Amino acid sequence: MKYTAILNDKEREVEITRQGPHQFHVIVDGQPHEVDARHCSSGWFSILIDNTSHDIYFTLDKENVELNFRSQNFNIKVLDERKMRMRRIRSDLDISGTEIIKTSMPGKVVKVLVKEGETVKSGAGIIIIEAMKMENEIQCRNSGVVKTIHVAAGQTVESDAALIEIEPEQI
Amino acid sequence: MKYTAILNDKEREVEITRQGPHQFHVIVDGQPHEVDARHCSSGWFSILIDNTSHDIYFTLDKENVELNFRSQNFNIKVLDERKMRMRRIRSDLDISGTEIIKTSMPGKVVKVLVKEGETVKSGAGIIIIEAMKMENEIQCRNSGVVKTIHVAAGQTVESDAALIEIEPEQI
Amino acid sequence: MSKKKLKKILIPNRGEIAVRIQRTCRELNIPTVAVFSDPDRYALHVRYADEAFPLNGSLPQETYLNQEKIFAIAKKSGADAIHPGYGFLSENAGFVKNCRERGITFIGPPPEAIEAMGLKTKAREIMLKAGVPVVPGSEPIENTESAQAEADKTGYPVLLKASAGGGGKGMRLVEKPENLKPAFEACRREAQSAFGDPRVYLEKYLEKPRHVEFQVLADSHGHVIHLYERECSIQRRHQKIIEETPSPVLDENMRRKMGEVAVEAARVCGYVNAGTVEFLVDKDRNFYFLEMNTRLQVEHPITEMITGVDLVEQQIRIAEGEPLIHETIPRRGAALECRIYAEDPANNFLPSPGLIKALTNPGGPGVRNDSGVYSGYIIPMEYDPMISKLVTYGENREQAINRMLRALEEYYLLGIHTNISYLRKIISHPQFASGDYHTHFIANYQDQLSDSGSKHNDSIALAAAVILSFLRSEQQTAGRQQGQPEHTSAWKLCGRKRSMGL
Amino acid sequence: MSKKKLKKILIPNRGEIAVRIQRTCRELNIPTVAVFSDPDRYALHVRYADEAFPLNGSLPQETYLNQEKIFAIAKKSGADAIHPGYGFLSENAGFVKNCRERGITFIGPPPEAIEAMGLKTKAREIMLKAGVPVVPGSEPIENTESAQAEADKTGYPVLLKASAGGGGKGMRLVEKPENLKPAFEACRREAQSAFGDPRVYLEKYLEKPRHVEFQVLADSHGHVIHLYERECSIQRRHQKIIEETPSPVLDENMRRKMGEVAVEAARVCGYVNAGTVEFLVDKDRNFYFLEMNTRLQVEHPITEMITGVDLVEQQIRIAEGEPLIHETIPRRGAALECRIYAEDPANNFLPSPGLIKALTNPGGPGVRNDSGVYSGYIIPMEYDPMISKLVTYGENREQAINRMLRALEEYYLLGIHTNISYLRKIISHPQFASGDYHTHFIANYQDQLSDSGSKHNDSIALAAAVILSFLRSEQQTAGRQQGQPEHTSAWKLCGRKRSMGL
């Protein structure tokens, strides 16, 4: 069976064939591997890939696979051929470039450092959030114009809530 | 709500009233206790009983509750009033005193030490099972007569399988 | 001071340090009383305690800093002693006085020593009088204008520090005059929130300084000894994250001199119990008194590793009025500590509270993990993101480092972000290995440390991800055929199945 | 012997000792190769290894004792060295010779030393010649008749022991002539199954003996040192279950004498690498050579705790041809080890394999846990039921004991039966605390040790059990009202709910 796996925004071809109850033949980027994969306990996976041993913690959420081993974290999207076709169609429609400033953790807004309509450079400080006794400044990734500010100083915010939206400057 | 809890073959009365989302008023053997009980993670229960803290691991299987804390193990049967009535009716019918010799773990029968029809004293060696590289002799609890032998030397046995049955001697 | 065995110890603290203290108490067969804020009902220190009482509330002021509530619980539970841990009330002289008035033994120094050393500015004055060299700095500063004047006088860069502070909280480096005002304000806010005291002072910022501190123990009979140094120069935002002992920079002569000064510093302020004398060492290996921390330090375990002494036990013995049994304490080998934080190094080190989905603690030879969390615990957003301290011992520095790398690799803490792989990068860095580093180490090597790691595990990850997806789709198909709802975890079944054979 | 850095180490072993060796290898940056039997595919040593190869089969003879398969894997993986651990091939001189022939470094003694010491009977002969006192005993015995004759000559009680044995396996105490025959037969069966050699010999059984052994290290340049003793008198069915160092019975003079004899014993048999010289100490404190174990001992960690030395690292260095860097090694404090078994003390110590439903490893100061299992692991029935070794360090014996009690209390290993509470009873026993005990300790105090523990936690257990039942019935009612199937775990939901508030 053929899959496309997306790691760090790069698409990679992976082909898999079952060889036994726990044994698989896997071709990654054209390289063949013999794999013995076992589910050891909830969330834990032990794989022997060409006899090298790796102890992997995983979570599966739809097509997203999160893996952790040897102190490294991997977020991989795995798509079969049908899903890959759907994705290609969808991506043609996706043209919005608005950056949404979020906080990855709940906290309190200490200060909003920008005003609506203001032009900001990539890496500029946008907002200060206090969480776990520390003040943290959140910066924007891209240059642009501040479009909407959803929060104000003093307000408590949830993780992943949209705080501020920044539109790319029109060229 | 009233329950009968059976611990070490003794019936104990326990009354419970909900006081809050995690708070309970519990009367055990006439002694009242204020309890704050939280489910910390799968199988783990933290209870504060009159402000003493106990970290309890539990498994629930129908009316059987198994608890482990402070290196102690507790097997408790908890019956509500309806189940208690049913139990009383059933126990009147239960008159068999046959002792069934079991092994609590899978293993291999090395030797059967008794014959059918043989009279055995309480504590007598009945069978030798090899498991995990060790030979273990299993003794009977009660004196009686060997009624049925289900296994033979060399045979592999599962845990909790009935190996040998011993009937109490007729008085 | 008369001898008196302690009967029950209340610990108005949380997290790993509360558990650390409980462990020694349990070894000494002294029952402990935990207190907890609303978000901490599920915390490990509550589960580990003998008794636990709610503080009702979530703000520090209404919980771990609330003396009235704490004393009420001490009375109710019959606790005759309090061990404050670090942070919270640990360096609050008023609290210690209140303990004294209530006949409760405070396991720590007398209030006079805390006052003398607690106001960093006063401590500096005392040390200068005793002939101990001190880093140039100011009195407490009340407003931005005075801050500007003092900074101009000292010369930039300067460090702003909470007068009542410690542990890196409420500390800011100011390199240029235009940055002073916002830094001063942020510092006051943090100082207020962390220590309940907004006062801030200012200190000359030394070039390439090393931070070296000495552990001291003083009993109530006038004996003071030291237990060698801890090198704490690996800091991020003025917070120590890796500590080691012995310090790679000290030779025996310097160690002896600094140890004598540390003992003298404790003596001149009438110190009793465990304390730490902090020094800065400049690039020419001059040393300056920085401050004295009048409590157990976060990094105390590395001293325990090389001396074999349990510092919490010593604290309790001293509080009971026992004399120190050690004249001098020999040391052996080397030890290293890494502070494990719930934070995201890839995202500006933002704290990362949330559910710990899986946890494997490292073990084996020479490894100690002082943790405050467990698998299934939800790290609350209200507190410091430090979740554990990983400590290794080695016959020598190289072995301690290699063990730390091994232990960090064994440490799986999943569901949240942690600094584990970041710590590995620091420890594997050749400059760290050389021992020749100072407090700017992290700032200097920031780019190398934020490298996203080797890519050579990519194909392993890809293979694993595809196998997982493949197995799930197989099982979903099987599930649909058997009429099972799709959301039933096929993975559970898979885990159970294996008892049935290969 | 020329110096040669080892590049890759194959470990033909399993369980905690394989993981223990892997840990040091990882610290030294030497990749490891694991091998595994069919039931061991899920074992921790496979998960922890760098490489892992199947041995295909489940009997020891077709797996961990199968030299052909092991050498084939060594070749395939490019391993240039083998660390045997303990048990299995660790004391098989033929295997060591085969390693030598294939150019593979065996991390252990030369085959000649193994042969000399491996046959317990030959070892005794050598020691007698070197003037070392030896327990009276026999040559290997081939049949019941000779056994009876030898036993009559020596006088009852006698000990039957596997000639090729060690670690308590294939050992039987015979107190009366009528018990000799069945014991002899059982012994031979066990010896065959454990060591692949059915030979058995017979030894005089000393009265109230203590078992005290010395750790030795010998390099390939003729240096031999010892690393003090381990007291191993707490035994059940001739298997050590608790070990400590220093031994409470030795004074400095006796320690020095026995240490010298141990070094001499290693020297006379041309020993190289780590080994252990076992002595019996009788009630008048005479000591007798018992045997030499030509491998790493199960209980080696307590020596590591008091000396700070990593014995596996020393083994590797010695195998690489390095000279010992230590002339003598100082010791500090005291250490204790408890062997944690999957067995049921309430049911005649029957092994208790099965699924580990929950596992919390103890931690904090002075605690080391060398484990071979994990939460979710199914302990197979095919192997020894030891699942971990819990080790504590203390400034003195009292602290080491108190820490062990604390650590055992922290140790939750659920789903299977373990000896954890049994170990606590031994350690809390006043006779153990006094240090005045011998190898009959457990037999003598059997009744006290099998006490089912205090009842004062009963009402806590009852309250907890009823709350759990009450909550479940509430949730089942709610579930039925919402049309959920009854078997859906309401408890899961409960665990998740708490993120939503109090």
mmCIF file with all atom_site columns, C-alpha atoms in Angstrom, chain B residues 27-164:
data_model
loop_
_atom_site.group_PDB
_atom_site.id
_atom_site.type_symbol
_atom_site.label_atom_id
_atom_site.label_alt_id
_atom_site.label_comp_id
_atom_site.label_asym_id
_atom_site.label_entity_id
_atom_site.label_seq_id
_atom_site.pdbx_PDB_ins_code
_atom_site.Cartn_x
_atom_site.Cartn_y
_atom_site.Cartn_z
_atom_site.occupancy
_atom_site.B_iso_or_equiv
_atom_site.pdbx_formal_charge
_atom_site.auth_seq_id
_atom_site.auth_comp_id
_atom_site.auth_asym_id
_atom_site.auth_atom_id
_atom_site.pdbx_PDB_model_num
ATOM 1   C CA . ILE B 1 27  ? -20.045 6.112   58.000 1.00 0.00 ? 27  ILE B CA 1
ATOM 2   C CA . VAL B 1 28  ? -18.003 2.937   58.496 1.00 0.00 ? 28  VAL B CA 1
ATOM 3   C CA . ASP B 1 29  ? -18.973 0.687   61.400 1.00 0.00 ? 29  ASP B CA 1
ATOM 4   C CA . GLY B 1 30  ? -20.794 3.634   62.959 1.00 0.00 ? 30  GLY B CA 1
ATOM 5   C CA . GLN B 1 31  ? -17.772 5.962   62.671 1.00 0.00 ? 31  GLN B CA 1
ATOM 6   C CA . PRO B 1 32  ? -18.396 9.071   60.525 1.00 0.00 ? 32  PRO B CA 1
ATOM 7   C CA . HIS B 1 33  ? -15.692 10.308  58.088 1.00 0.00 ? 33  HIS B CA 1
ATOM 8   C CA . GLU B 1 34  ? -15.417 13.310  55.777 1.00 0.00 ? 34  GLU B CA 1
ATOM 9   C CA . VAL B 1 35  ? -13.856 12.233  52.506 1.00 0.00 ? 35  VAL B CA 1
ATOM 10  C CA . ASP B 1 36  ? -12.518 14.112  49.501 1.00 0.00 ? 36  ASP B CA 1
ATOM 11  C CA . ALA B 1 37  ? -11.945 11.612  46.693 1.00 0.00 ? 37  ALA B CA 1
ATOM 12  C CA . ARG B 1 38  ? -10.338 12.307  43.312 1.00 0.00 ? 38  ARG B CA 1
ATOM 13  C CA . HIS B 1 39  ? -9.543  10.227  40.313 1.00 0.00 ? 39  HIS B CA 1
ATOM 14  C CA . CYS B 1 40  ? -5.971  11.288  39.486 1.00 0.00 ? 40  CYS B CA 1
ATOM 15  C CA . SER B 1 41  ? -5.224  9.079   36.518 1.00 0.00 ? 41  SER B CA 1
ATOM 16  C CA . SER B 1 42  ? -6.260  5.728   35.150 1.00 0.00 ? 42  SER B CA 1
ATOM 17  C CA . GLY B 1 43  ? -6.683  3.432   38.158 1.00 0.00 ? 43  GLY B CA 1
ATOM 18  C CA . TRP B 1 44  ? -5.392  5.963   40.682 1.00 0.00 ? 44  TRP B CA 1
ATOM 19  C CA . PHE B 1 45  ? -7.516  7.472   43.339 1.00 0.00 ? 45  PHE B CA 1
ATOM 20  C CA . SER B 1 46  ? -6.390  10.091  45.868 1.00 0.00 ? 46  SER B CA 1
ATOM 21  C CA . ILE B 1 47  ? -8.527  10.259  48.968 1.00 0.00 ? 47  ILE B CA 1
ATOM 22  C CA . LEU B 1 48  ? -8.364  12.567  51.938 1.00 0.00 ? 48  LEU B CA 1
ATOM 23  C CA . ILE B 1 49  ? -10.245 10.932  54.760 1.00 0.00 ? 49  ILE B CA 1
ATOM 24  C CA . ASP B 1 50  ? -10.591 13.333  57.687 1.00 0.00 ? 50  ASP B CA 1
ATOM 25  C CA . ASN B 1 51  ? -7.583  15.083  56.116 1.00 0.00 ? 51  ASN B CA 1
ATOM 26  C CA . THR B 1 52  ? -5.330  12.028  56.119 1.00 0.00 ? 52  THR B CA 1
ATOM 27  C CA . SER B 1 53  ? -4.019  11.417  52.622 1.00 0.00 ? 53  SER B CA 1
ATOM 28  C CA . HIS B 1 54  ? -4.039  8.038   50.892 1.00 0.00 ? 54  HIS B CA 1
ATOM 29  C CA . ASP B 1 55  ? -2.948  7.195   47.417 1.00 0.00 ? 55  ASP B CA 1
ATOM 30  C CA . ILE B 1 56  ? -4.938  4.218   46.253 1.00 0.00 ? 56  ILE B CA 1
ATOM 31  C CA . TYR B 1 57  ? -4.708  2.060   43.185 1.00 0.00 ? 57  TYR B CA 1
ATOM 32  C CA . PHE B 1 58  ? -7.966  0.339   42.361 1.00 0.00 ? 58  PHE B CA 1
ATOM 33  C CA . THR B 1 59  ? -9.591  -2.097  39.985 1.00 0.00 ? 59  THR B CA 1
ATOM 34  C CA . LEU B 1 60  ? -13.330 -2.591  39.840 1.00 0.00 ? 60  LEU B CA 1
ATOM 35  C CA . ASP B 1 61  ? -14.881 -5.792  38.589 1.00 0.00 ? 61  ASP B CA 1
ATOM 36  C CA . LYS B 1 62  ? -18.631 -6.013  39.173 1.00 0.00 ? 62  LYS B CA 1
ATOM 37  C CA . GLU B 1 63  ? -19.046 -5.920  42.952 1.00 0.00 ? 63  GLU B CA 1
ATOM 38  C CA . ASN B 1 64  ? -15.403 -6.737  43.613 1.00 0.00 ? 64  ASN B CA 1
ATOM 39  C CA . VAL B 1 65  ? -13.103 -3.858  44.447 1.00 0.00 ? 65  VAL B CA 1
ATOM 40  C CA . GLU B 1 66  ? -9.390  -4.469  44.665 1.00 0.00 ? 66  GLU B CA 1
ATOM 41  C CA . LEU B 1 67  ? -7.376  -1.763  46.391 1.00 0.00 ? 67  LEU B CA 1
ATOM 42  C CA . ASN B 1 68  ? -3.685  -1.284  46.992 1.00 0.00 ? 68  ASN B CA 1
ATOM 43  C CA . PHE B 1 69  ? -2.126  1.335   49.257 1.00 0.00 ? 69  PHE B CA 1
ATOM 44  C CA . ARG B 1 70  ? 0.714   1.591   51.762 1.00 0.00 ? 70  ARG B CA 1
ATOM 45  C CA . SER B 1 71  ? 1.996   -1.755  50.418 1.00 0.00 ? 71  SER B CA 1
ATOM 46  C CA . GLN B 1 72  ? -1.244  -3.459  51.473 1.00 0.00 ? 72  GLN B CA 1
ATOM 47  C CA . ASN B 1 73  ? -3.721  -5.245  49.269 1.00 0.00 ? 73  ASN B CA 1
ATOM 48  C CA . PHE B 1 74  ? -7.466  -5.283  49.921 1.00 0.00 ? 74  PHE B CA 1
ATOM 49  C CA . ASN B 1 75  ? -10.138 -7.367  48.215 1.00 0.00 ? 75  ASN B CA 1
ATOM 50  C CA . ILE B 1 76  ? -13.536 -6.011  49.068 1.00 0.00 ? 76  ILE B CA 1
ATOM 51  C CA . LYS B 1 77  ? -16.948 -7.053  47.846 1.00 0.00 ? 77  LYS B CA 1
ATOM 52  C CA . VAL B 1 78  ? -19.386 -4.152  47.892 1.00 0.00 ? 78  VAL B CA 1
ATOM 53  C CA . LEU B 1 79  ? -23.091 -4.968  47.775 1.00 0.00 ? 79  LEU B CA 1
ATOM 54  C CA . ASP B 1 80  ? -26.023 -2.612  47.780 1.00 0.00 ? 80  ASP B CA 1
ATOM 55  C CA . GLU B 1 81  ? -29.206 -3.630  49.587 1.00 0.00 ? 81  GLU B CA 1
ATOM 56  C CA . ARG B 1 82  ? -30.720 -5.399  46.608 1.00 0.00 ? 82  ARG B CA 1
ATOM 57  C CA . LYS B 1 83  ? -27.583 -7.438  45.891 1.00 0.00 ? 83  LYS B CA 1
ATOM 58  C CA . MET B 1 84  ? -27.238 -8.245  49.579 1.00 0.00 ? 84  MET B CA 1
ATOM 59  C CA . ARG B 1 85  ? -30.719 -9.782  49.648 1.00 0.00 ? 85  ARG B CA 1
ATOM 60  C CA . MET B 1 86  ? -29.912 -11.894 46.605 1.00 0.00 ? 86  MET B CA 1
ATOM 61  C CA . ARG B 1 87  ? -26.697 -13.062 48.218 1.00 0.00 ? 87  ARG B CA 1
ATOM 62  C CA . ARG B 1 88  ? -28.483 -14.182 51.374 1.00 0.00 ? 88  ARG B CA 1
ATOM 63  C CA . ILE B 1 89  ? -30.865 -16.314 49.350 1.00 0.00 ? 89  ILE B CA 1
ATOM 64  C CA . ARG B 1 90  ? -28.045 -17.843 47.337 1.00 0.00 ? 90  ARG B CA 1
ATOM 65  C CA . SER B 1 91  ? -25.803 -18.664 50.276 1.00 0.00 ? 91  SER B CA 1
ATOM 66  C CA . ASP B 1 92  ? -28.500 -20.885 51.787 1.00 0.00 ? 92  ASP B CA 1
ATOM 67  C CA . LEU B 1 93  ? -28.140 -23.148 48.803 1.00 0.00 ? 93  LEU B CA 1
ATOM 68  C CA . ASP B 1 94  ? -24.347 -23.352 48.905 1.00 0.00 ? 94  ASP B CA 1
ATOM 69  C CA . ILE B 1 95  ? -23.424 -26.426 50.877 1.00 0.00 ? 95  ILE B CA 1
ATOM 70  C CA . SER B 1 96  ? -20.556 -28.023 48.967 1.00 0.00 ? 96  SER B CA 1
ATOM 71  C CA . GLY B 1 97  ? -17.282 -28.195 50.833 1.00 0.00 ? 97  GLY B CA 1
ATOM 72  C CA . THR B 1 98  ? -15.080 -29.540 48.037 1.00 0.00 ? 98  THR B CA 1
ATOM 73  C CA . GLU B 1 99  ? -11.599 -28.008 47.941 1.00 0.00 ? 99  GLU B CA 1
ATOM 74  C CA . ILE B 1 100 ? -10.248 -27.425 44.475 1.00 0.00 ? 100 ILE B CA 1
ATOM 75  C CA . ILE B 1 101 ? -6.463  -27.387 44.182 1.00 0.00 ? 101 ILE B CA 1
ATOM 76  C CA . LYS B 1 102 ? -5.434  -24.703 41.696 1.00 0.00 ? 102 LYS B CA 1
ATOM 77  C CA . THR B 1 103 ? -2.236  -23.037 40.610 1.00 0.00 ? 103 THR B CA 1
ATOM 78  C CA . SER B 1 104 ? -2.250  -19.263 40.578 1.00 0.00 ? 104 SER B CA 1
ATOM 79  C CA . MET B 1 105 ? 0.120   -19.278 37.602 1.00 0.00 ? 105 MET B CA 1
ATOM 80  C CA . PRO B 1 106 ? 0.650   -21.231 34.420 1.00 0.00 ? 106 PRO B CA 1
ATOM 81  C CA . GLY B 1 107 ? 3.264   -23.950 34.606 1.00 0.00 ? 107 GLY B CA 1
ATOM 82  C CA . LYS B 1 108 ? 4.135   -27.591 34.045 1.00 0.00 ? 108 LYS B CA 1
ATOM 83  C CA . VAL B 1 109 ? 3.115   -30.487 36.273 1.00 0.00 ? 109 VAL B CA 1
ATOM 84  C CA . VAL B 1 110 ? 6.286   -32.162 37.550 1.00 0.00 ? 110 VAL B CA 1
ATOM 85  C CA . LYS B 1 111 ? 4.649   -34.760 39.761 1.00 0.00 ? 111 LYS B CA 1
ATOM 86  C CA . VAL B 1 112 ? 1.272   -35.581 41.265 1.00 0.00 ? 112 VAL B CA 1
ATOM 87  C CA . LEU B 1 113 ? 1.890   -36.610 44.867 1.00 0.00 ? 113 LEU B CA 1
ATOM 88  C CA . VAL B 1 114 ? -1.471  -38.233 45.609 1.00 0.00 ? 114 VAL B CA 1
ATOM 89  C CA . LYS B 1 115 ? -3.796  -40.845 44.149 1.00 0.00 ? 115 LYS B CA 1
ATOM 90  C CA . GLU B 1 116 ? -7.541  -40.762 43.729 1.00 0.00 ? 116 GLU B CA 1
ATOM 91  C CA . GLY B 1 117 ? -9.264  -42.099 46.833 1.00 0.00 ? 117 GLY B CA 1
ATOM 92  C CA . GLU B 1 118 ? -6.272  -41.308 49.032 1.00 0.00 ? 118 GLU B CA 1
ATOM 93  C CA . THR B 1 119 ? -6.949  -39.637 52.390 1.00 0.00 ? 119 THR B CA 1
ATOM 94  C CA . VAL B 1 120 ? -4.890  -36.443 52.916 1.00 0.00 ? 120 VAL B CA 1
ATOM 95  C CA . LYS B 1 121 ? -4.247  -34.294 55.979 1.00 0.00 ? 121 LYS B CA 1
ATOM 96  C CA . SER B 1 122 ? -4.581  -30.514 55.872 1.00 0.00 ? 122 SER B CA 1
ATOM 97  C CA . GLY B 1 123 ? -1.272  -29.022 54.654 1.00 0.00 ? 123 GLY B CA 1
ATOM 98  C CA . ALA B 1 124 ? -0.205  -32.167 52.813 1.00 0.00 ? 124 ALA B CA 1
ATOM 99  C CA . GLY B 1 125 ? 1.728   -31.787 49.541 1.00 0.00 ? 125 GLY B CA 1
ATOM 100 C CA . ILE B 1 126 ? -0.581  -32.564 46.642 1.00 0.00 ? 126 ILE B CA 1
ATOM 101 C CA . ILE B 1 127 ? 1.221   -31.658 43.445 1.00 0.00 ? 127 ILE B CA 1
ATOM 102 C CA . ILE B 1 128 ? 4.514   -30.141 42.204 1.00 0.00 ? 128 ILE B CA 1
ATOM 103 C CA . ILE B 1 129 ? 4.337   -27.478 39.516 1.00 0.00 ? 129 ILE B CA 1
ATOM 104 C CA . GLU B 1 130 ? 7.346   -26.035 37.734 1.00 0.00 ? 130 GLU B CA 1
ATOM 105 C CA . ALA B 1 131 ? 7.105   -22.413 36.769 1.00 0.00 ? 131 ALA B CA 1
ATOM 106 C CA . MET B 1 132 ? 9.698   -19.716 36.227 1.00 0.00 ? 132 MET B CA 1
ATOM 107 C CA . LYS B 1 133 ? 12.539  -22.197 36.749 1.00 0.00 ? 133 LYS B CA 1
ATOM 108 C CA . MET B 1 134 ? 11.398  -23.193 40.214 1.00 0.00 ? 134 MET B CA 1
ATOM 109 C CA . GLU B 1 135 ? 9.564   -26.247 41.461 1.00 0.00 ? 135 GLU B CA 1
ATOM 110 C CA . ASN B 1 136 ? 6.685   -25.388 43.732 1.00 0.00 ? 136 ASN B CA 1
ATOM 111 C CA . GLU B 1 137 ? 4.755   -27.771 45.889 1.00 0.00 ? 137 GLU B CA 1
ATOM 112 C CA . ILE B 1 138 ? 1.070   -26.996 46.331 1.00 0.00 ? 138 ILE B CA 1
ATOM 113 C CA . GLN B 1 139 ? -0.564  -28.087 49.556 1.00 0.00 ? 139 GLN B CA 1
ATOM 114 C CA . CYS B 1 140 ? -4.217  -28.625 50.427 1.00 0.00 ? 140 CYS B CA 1
ATOM 115 C CA . ARG B 1 141 ? -5.915  -26.462 52.990 1.00 0.00 ? 141 ARG B CA 1
ATOM 116 C CA . ASN B 1 142 ? -8.314  -29.006 54.466 1.00 0.00 ? 142 ASN B CA 1
ATOM 117 C CA . SER B 1 143 ? -8.115  -32.673 55.315 1.00 0.00 ? 143 SER B CA 1
ATOM 118 C CA . GLY B 1 144 ? -10.178 -34.926 53.054 1.00 0.00 ? 144 GLY B CA 1
ATOM 119 C CA . VAL B 1 145 ? -10.215 -37.557 50.359 1.00 0.00 ? 145 VAL B CA 1
ATOM 120 C CA . VAL B 1 146 ? -8.789  -37.043 46.870 1.00 0.00 ? 146 VAL B CA 1
ATOM 121 C CA . LYS B 1 147 ? -11.833 -37.176 44.631 1.00 0.00 ? 147 LYS B CA 1
ATOM 122 C CA . THR B 1 148 ? -10.656 -36.299 41.119 1.00 0.00 ? 148 THR B CA 1
ATOM 123 C CA . ILE B 1 149 ? -7.245  -35.722 39.543 1.00 0.00 ? 149 ILE B CA 1
ATOM 124 C CA . HIS B 1 150 ? -7.552  -33.679 36.360 1.00 0.00 ? 150 HIS B CA 1
ATOM 125 C CA . VAL B 1 151 ? -3.894  -33.572 35.338 1.00 0.00 ? 151 VAL B CA 1
ATOM 126 C CA . ALA B 1 152 ? -0.836  -35.768 34.892 1.00 0.00 ? 152 ALA B CA 1
ATOM 127 C CA . ALA B 1 153 ? 2.934   -35.246 35.127 1.00 0.00 ? 153 ALA B CA 1
ATOM 128 C CA . GLY B 1 154 ? 4.399   -33.460 32.113 1.00 0.00 ? 154 GLY B CA 1
ATOM 129 C CA . GLN B 1 155 ? 1.193   -31.623 31.334 1.00 0.00 ? 155 GLN B CA 1
ATOM 130 C CA . THR B 1 156 ? 1.156   -27.824 30.955 1.00 0.00 ? 156 THR B CA 1
ATOM 131 C CA . VAL B 1 157 ? -1.540  -26.090 32.994 1.00 0.00 ? 157 VAL B CA 1
ATOM 132 C CA . GLU B 1 158 ? -3.147  -22.674 32.890 1.00 0.00 ? 158 GLU B CA 1
ATOM 133 C CA . SER B 1 159 ? -3.522  -20.454 35.937 1.00 0.00 ? 159 SER B CA 1
ATOM 134 C CA . ASP B 1 160 ? -6.631  -21.068 38.035 1.00 0.00 ? 160 ASP B CA 1
ATOM 135 C CA . ALA B 1 161 ? -7.365  -24.334 36.285 1.00 0.00 ? 161 ALA B CA 1
ATOM 136 C CA . ALA B 1 162 ? -8.795  -27.005 38.603 1.00 0.00 ? 162 ALA B CA 1
ATOM 137 C CA . LEU B 1 163 ? -6.035  -29.582 39.094 1.00 0.00 ? 163 LEU B CA 1
ATOM 138 C CA . ILE B 1 164 ? -7.250  -31.825 41.827 1.00 0.00 ? 164 ILE B CA 1
#
